[in-house]
Coordinates of C-alpha atoms in Angstrom, one line a residue:
M28 CA 6.4 20.5 -39.0
L29 CA 5.5 17.2 -37.3
H30 CA 1.8 18.2 -37.7
N31 CA 2.3 19.2 -41.3
R32 CA 2.0 22.9 -40.5
G33 CA 3.9 25.5 -42.4
E34 CA 5.9 25.4 -45.6
V35 CA 8.8 22.9 -45.4
S36 CA 10.6 21.5 -48.5
A37 CA 10.5 17.8 -49.1
A38 CA 14.2 17.4 -48.7
T39 CA 14.2 19.3 -45.4
K40 CA 11.2 17.3 -44.1
E41 CA 12.9 14.0 -45.0
K42 CA 16.1 15.1 -43.2
I43 CA 14.2 16.0 -40.1
L44 CA 12.1 12.8 -40.1
S45 CA 15.4 10.8 -40.4
I46 CA 16.8 12.6 -37.3
I47 CA 13.6 12.0 -35.4
N48 CA 13.7 8.3 -36.2
D49 CA 17.3 8.1 -35.1
L50 CA 16.4 9.7 -31.8
D51 CA 13.4 7.4 -31.3
Y52 CA 11.2 10.4 -30.9
R53 CA 7.8 10.1 -29.3
P54 CA 5.1 12.8 -29.1
N55 CA 5.2 14.7 -25.8
F56 CA 2.0 13.2 -24.2
L57 CA 2.6 14.9 -20.9
A58 CA 2.7 18.4 -22.4
S59 CA -0.5 17.6 -24.3
S60 CA -2.2 16.4 -21.1
L61 CA -1.3 19.6 -19.3
A62 CA -2.7 21.7 -22.2
S63 CA -5.9 19.8 -22.5
K64 CA -6.7 19.8 -18.7
K65 CA -8.7 16.6 -19.2
E66 CA -9.5 14.7 -16.0
T67 CA -8.9 11.0 -15.8
S68 CA -10.4 9.0 -12.9
F69 CA -8.9 5.9 -11.4
A70 CA -10.7 3.8 -8.7
V71 CA -8.7 2.5 -5.8
L72 CA -10.2 -0.5 -4.0
L73 CA -8.5 -1.6 -0.7
P74 CA -9.2 -3.0 2.7
K75 CA -10.1 -0.5 5.3
A76 CA -7.3 -0.1 7.9
P77 CA -8.9 -0.5 11.4
T78 CA -6.2 1.7 13.0
K79 CA -3.5 4.2 11.9
E80 CA -0.9 1.5 12.7
S81 CA -2.5 -1.1 10.5
Y82 CA -0.8 -2.5 7.4
W83 CA -3.3 -1.1 4.9
T84 CA -2.3 2.5 5.7
R85 CA 1.0 1.8 4.1
P86 CA 0.1 1.1 0.4
L87 CA -2.4 4.0 0.6
S88 CA 0.5 6.3 1.6
G89 CA 2.3 5.2 -1.6
I90 CA -0.8 5.7 -3.7
D91 CA -1.3 9.2 -2.3
R92 CA 2.3 10.1 -3.1
A93 CA 1.9 9.0 -6.7
A94 CA -1.5 10.8 -6.9
E95 CA 0.1 14.1 -5.8
E96 CA 2.7 13.8 -8.6
L97 CA 0.2 12.8 -11.3
A98 CA -2.5 15.4 -10.4
Q99 CA -0.9 17.9 -12.8
F100 CA -1.7 15.5 -15.6
G101 CA -5.4 15.4 -14.7
V102 CA -5.3 12.2 -12.7
K103 CA -8.1 12.0 -10.1
L104 CA -8.6 9.2 -7.5
D105 CA -11.8 7.8 -6.2
L106 CA -11.1 5.8 -3.0
Y107 CA -13.2 2.8 -2.0
L108 CA -12.4 1.0 1.3
F109 CA -14.1 -2.2 2.3
D110 CA -14.4 -4.0 5.6
T111 CA -12.4 -7.2 6.0
D112 CA -14.9 -9.1 8.1
G113 CA -16.8 -10.5 5.1
S114 CA -17.5 -10.2 1.4
A115 CA -20.6 -7.9 1.7
S116 CA -18.7 -4.7 2.0
F117 CA -16.3 -5.7 -0.9
N118 CA -19.3 -6.3 -3.1
E119 CA -21.0 -3.0 -2.2
K120 CA -17.8 -1.1 -3.1
T121 CA -17.5 -2.9 -6.5
V122 CA -21.1 -1.9 -7.3
D123 CA -20.3 1.7 -6.4
I124 CA -17.3 1.6 -8.7
L125 CA -19.3 0.2 -11.7
E126 CA -22.0 2.9 -11.3
N127 CA -19.4 5.4 -12.6
P128 CA -16.9 3.3 -14.5
P129 CA -13.4 4.7 -14.1
A130 CA -10.5 4.7 -16.7
G131 CA -8.7 2.0 -14.6
V132 CA -8.8 0.3 -11.2
L133 CA -6.1 -0.3 -8.6
L134 CA -7.1 -3.1 -6.2
A135 CA -5.9 -5.6 -3.6
P136 CA -7.8 -8.8 -4.5
W137 CA -8.0 -9.6 -0.9
I138 CA -11.2 -11.7 -1.2
S139 CA -10.5 -14.1 -4.0
R140 CA -13.9 -15.3 -5.2
E141 CA -15.5 -11.8 -5.2
A142 CA -12.4 -10.3 -6.8
K143 CA -12.6 -12.7 -9.7
L144 CA -16.2 -11.8 -10.3
F145 CA -15.5 -8.1 -10.2
T146 CA -12.5 -8.3 -12.5
S147 CA -14.4 -10.4 -15.0
T148 CA -16.8 -7.5 -15.2
L149 CA -13.9 -5.1 -15.7
D150 CA -12.6 -7.4 -18.5
A151 CA -16.0 -7.2 -20.2
L152 CA -16.1 -3.4 -19.9
D153 CA -12.5 -3.2 -21.2
I154 CA -11.4 -1.4 -18.0
P155 CA -7.7 -2.1 -17.1
Y156 CA -6.8 -3.0 -13.6
V157 CA -3.6 -3.5 -11.5
Y158 CA -3.2 -5.8 -8.5
I159 CA -1.2 -5.1 -5.3
D160 CA -0.5 -7.3 -2.3
S161 CA -1.6 -10.6 -4.0
N162 CA -2.1 -12.0 -7.5
L163 CA -5.0 -14.1 -8.8
K164 CA -4.7 -16.8 -11.4
E165 CA -7.1 -17.0 -14.2
T166 CA -7.6 -13.2 -14.2
H167 CA -6.2 -10.6 -16.5
P168 CA -4.6 -7.6 -14.7
I169 CA -2.3 -5.4 -16.8
S170 CA 0.2 -5.8 -13.9
Y171 CA 0.7 -7.4 -10.5
I172 CA 3.0 -5.4 -8.1
G173 CA 3.9 -7.2 -4.9
Q174 CA 5.9 -10.0 -3.5
N175 CA 6.1 -13.5 -4.8
S176 CA 4.0 -15.0 -2.0
F177 CA 5.1 -18.6 -2.6
Q178 CA 8.8 -17.6 -2.4
S179 CA 8.3 -15.6 0.8
G180 CA 6.8 -18.6 2.4
Y181 CA 9.6 -20.8 1.2
L182 CA 12.2 -18.3 2.6
A183 CA 10.3 -18.2 5.9
A184 CA 10.7 -22.0 6.3
K185 CA 14.4 -21.8 5.6
L186 CA 15.0 -19.0 8.1
L187 CA 13.1 -20.7 10.9
N188 CA 14.6 -24.1 10.3
Y189 CA 18.2 -22.9 10.0
G190 CA 20.5 -24.9 12.3
L191 CA 17.7 -27.0 13.9
P192 CA 17.7 -30.8 14.1
E193 CA 14.7 -32.7 12.8
G194 CA 11.7 -33.5 15.1
R195 CA 11.0 -29.9 16.2
V196 CA 7.5 -28.4 16.6
F197 CA 6.5 -25.7 14.2
L198 CA 3.2 -23.7 14.2
L199 CA 1.9 -22.1 11.0
I200 CA -0.7 -19.6 11.9
H201 CA -3.2 -17.7 9.7
I202 CA -4.8 -14.8 11.5
G203 CA -7.9 -13.0 10.2
R204 CA -11.3 -13.6 8.7
E205 CA -12.4 -15.1 5.4
L206 CA -9.1 -17.1 5.5
D207 CA -10.2 -19.7 2.9
N208 CA -10.7 -16.8 0.5
Q209 CA -7.3 -15.2 0.8
N210 CA -5.2 -16.5 -2.0
H211 CA -1.8 -14.9 -1.0
L212 CA -1.9 -16.6 2.5
H213 CA -2.4 -20.0 0.9
Q214 CA 0.5 -19.3 -1.5
R215 CA 2.7 -18.5 1.5
E216 CA 1.6 -21.7 3.2
Q217 CA 2.4 -23.7 0.1
G218 CA 5.8 -22.2 -0.1
F219 CA 6.5 -23.0 3.5
F220 CA 5.5 -26.7 3.3
D221 CA 7.3 -27.1 -0.1
Y222 CA 10.6 -26.1 1.5
F223 CA 10.5 -29.0 4.0
K224 CA 9.2 -31.4 1.3
E225 CA 11.9 -30.5 -1.2
K226 CA 14.7 -30.7 1.4
S227 CA 13.2 -34.0 2.9
I228 CA 13.3 -32.4 6.4
Q229 CA 11.0 -34.0 8.9
Q230 CA 9.6 -31.4 11.3
K231 CA 6.2 -31.5 13.1
I232 CA 4.2 -28.6 11.5
I233 CA 0.8 -27.8 13.0
K234 CA -1.5 -25.4 11.2
M235 CA -3.8 -23.1 13.0
E236 CA -6.4 -20.5 12.0
I237 CA -7.6 -17.8 14.4
Q238 CA -9.4 -14.5 13.9
E239 CA -7.5 -12.0 15.9
S240 CA -7.2 -12.6 19.6
E241 CA -4.6 -13.9 21.9
A242 CA -7.3 -15.8 23.8
E243 CA -8.1 -17.8 20.6
L244 CA -4.5 -18.7 20.2
K245 CA -4.3 -19.9 23.8
Q246 CA -7.5 -22.0 23.3
Q247 CA -6.2 -23.6 20.0
I248 CA -2.8 -24.5 21.5
A249 CA -4.7 -26.2 24.4
T250 CA -7.2 -27.9 22.1
K251 CA -4.3 -29.4 20.1
G252 CA -2.7 -30.7 23.3
L253 CA 0.4 -28.6 22.9
A254 CA 2.6 -27.3 25.7
P255 CA 3.6 -23.8 24.8
E256 CA 7.1 -24.4 26.1
K257 CA 7.5 -27.3 23.6
I258 CA 6.8 -25.1 20.5
D259 CA 10.1 -24.3 18.7
C260 CA 9.1 -22.1 15.8
V261 CA 6.1 -20.0 14.7
Y262 CA 5.3 -18.7 11.2
V263 CA 2.5 -16.1 11.0
T264 CA 1.5 -15.5 7.4
N265 CA 0.6 -11.9 7.8
S266 CA 1.2 -8.7 9.7
R267 CA -0.6 -9.8 12.9
V268 CA 2.4 -11.6 14.2
H269 CA 2.6 -9.3 17.2
I270 CA -0.5 -11.1 18.6
V271 CA 1.5 -14.4 18.7
A272 CA 4.7 -12.6 20.0
E273 CA 2.7 -11.1 22.9
Y274 CA 1.3 -14.5 23.9
F275 CA 4.7 -16.2 24.2
S276 CA 6.4 -13.1 25.7
K277 CA 3.9 -12.9 28.6
R278 CA 4.8 -16.5 29.4
G279 CA 8.6 -15.9 29.3
L280 CA 8.9 -18.1 26.2
H281 CA 10.9 -17.4 23.1
P282 CA 10.3 -19.7 20.2
R283 CA 11.6 -18.5 16.8
I284 CA 8.9 -16.3 15.4
L285 CA 8.6 -14.9 11.9
G286 CA 5.9 -12.7 10.4
Y287 CA 5.4 -9.8 8.1
D288 CA 5.6 -6.0 7.9
L289 CA 7.1 -3.1 9.8
I290 CA 3.9 -1.9 11.5
P291 CA 4.5 -0.3 14.9
P292 CA 3.3 -3.2 17.1
N293 CA 5.5 -5.6 15.2
V294 CA 8.5 -3.2 15.4
K295 CA 7.9 -3.0 19.2
M296 CA 8.1 -6.8 19.6
L297 CA 11.1 -7.0 17.2
K298 CA 13.0 -4.6 19.4
K299 CA 12.1 -6.7 22.5
D300 CA 13.5 -9.8 20.7
A301 CA 10.0 -11.4 20.9
I302 CA 10.0 -11.5 17.1
D303 CA 13.1 -12.8 15.3
F304 CA 12.3 -12.0 11.7
L305 CA 10.0 -9.7 9.8
I306 CA 9.6 -10.0 6.1
C307 CA 8.9 -6.5 4.7
Q308 CA 6.6 -6.3 1.7
N309 CA 7.4 -2.7 0.8
P310 CA 3.7 -1.7 0.8
E311 CA 4.3 2.0 0.0
E312 CA 6.4 1.0 -3.0
Q313 CA 3.6 -1.3 -4.2
G314 CA 1.0 1.4 -4.0
Y315 CA 3.2 4.0 -5.6
N316 CA 4.2 1.8 -8.5
A317 CA 0.7 0.5 -9.1
L318 CA -0.8 3.9 -9.7
N319 CA 2.1 4.8 -12.0
A320 CA 1.5 1.6 -13.9
L321 CA -2.1 2.5 -14.5
F322 CA -1.1 6.0 -15.6
D323 CA 1.5 4.6 -18.0
H324 CA -0.9 2.1 -19.5
V325 CA -4.0 4.3 -19.8
L326 CA -2.6 7.7 -20.5
R327 CA 0.9 7.3 -21.8
K328 CA 0.0 4.2 -23.8
Q329 CA 3.2 2.6 -22.6
P330 CA 3.7 -1.2 -21.9
V331 CA 4.0 -2.1 -18.2
E332 CA 5.5 -5.2 -16.5
K333 CA 3.1 -8.1 -16.2
E334 CA 4.6 -9.0 -12.9
H335 CA 6.7 -6.6 -10.8
F336 CA 7.9 -8.5 -7.8
T337 CA 9.0 -6.3 -4.9
S338 CA 12.1 -7.4 -2.9
I339 CA 11.7 -9.8 0.0
D340 CA 13.5 -7.9 2.7
I341 CA 14.4 -9.7 5.9
I342 CA 14.4 -7.4 9.0
T343 CA 15.9 -8.3 12.4
R344 CA 16.5 -6.3 15.5
E345 CA 20.1 -5.8 14.4
N346 CA 19.4 -4.2 11.0
L347 CA 16.1 -2.5 11.9
D348 CA 17.5 1.0 12.4
Y349 CA 19.5 0.9 9.1
Y350 CA 16.4 -0.3 7.2
S351 CA 14.1 2.4 8.8
A352 CA 16.6 5.1 7.8
K353 CA 16.3 4.3 4.1

């Protein structure tokens, strides 16, 4: 009757339509998709995980789980993984994506400048995209799914500073390559500094940037004329906090240390009490929800949240087992 098939009296039709309106009826898109067996391709653009223990295996796990659930509706994924040691690999993958334009793109805009260029092309082609891990201003994703990076940096400052007098030595350490092009790390840094500024707390905060080795950290500490035993707190803005924890642990030192993510090397150092706090970004949840957001927007024609902030979970040695059991 809804498709005007068959003989239905005007009175009966009016009554049925009234009931439908009361029930807020929507056509069964999912059943139609199953019947049509039409395939819809989404592109996924993420950093390549260097090891099975690396952070970037986690959002991919969530994406894979969502893809398995959505496969029955004709959803197909094309995976593009770029190297994180420069922009060339990212650019190559974006060219590959645009050679066969997908119905939508899920990406981590890990390299800000290049991501802005790529998404401007997606805008021009009217291809929707969803961000995970970090958000970019002056771009137009249908949704960002991840933490509020500024707020997590602000919280990190509060946790590390708790109960300390003024005049303590803090390190803020960015670890990785292309650091000037990683927007989310700078947002965390801004949140960290803003906490002390807003609270008018005078601490000595020293910023460092290293690529990924403990030897680099040792050299930078020496170059800045710091005695390791005089360092009170360390904030590492990403998941490589275990590198810093190893450095201090080998020297029998235990400044307060905070970093990100429940990857195995971080969990190991947390259990040893060499890391005090880990902020968990729920990367599996980010990946899972991002693919579902694309599906809802492209195929179900449903509105999605412009910003879906995941929880900022604080993990310590004492609550690790309970958190891991969830």
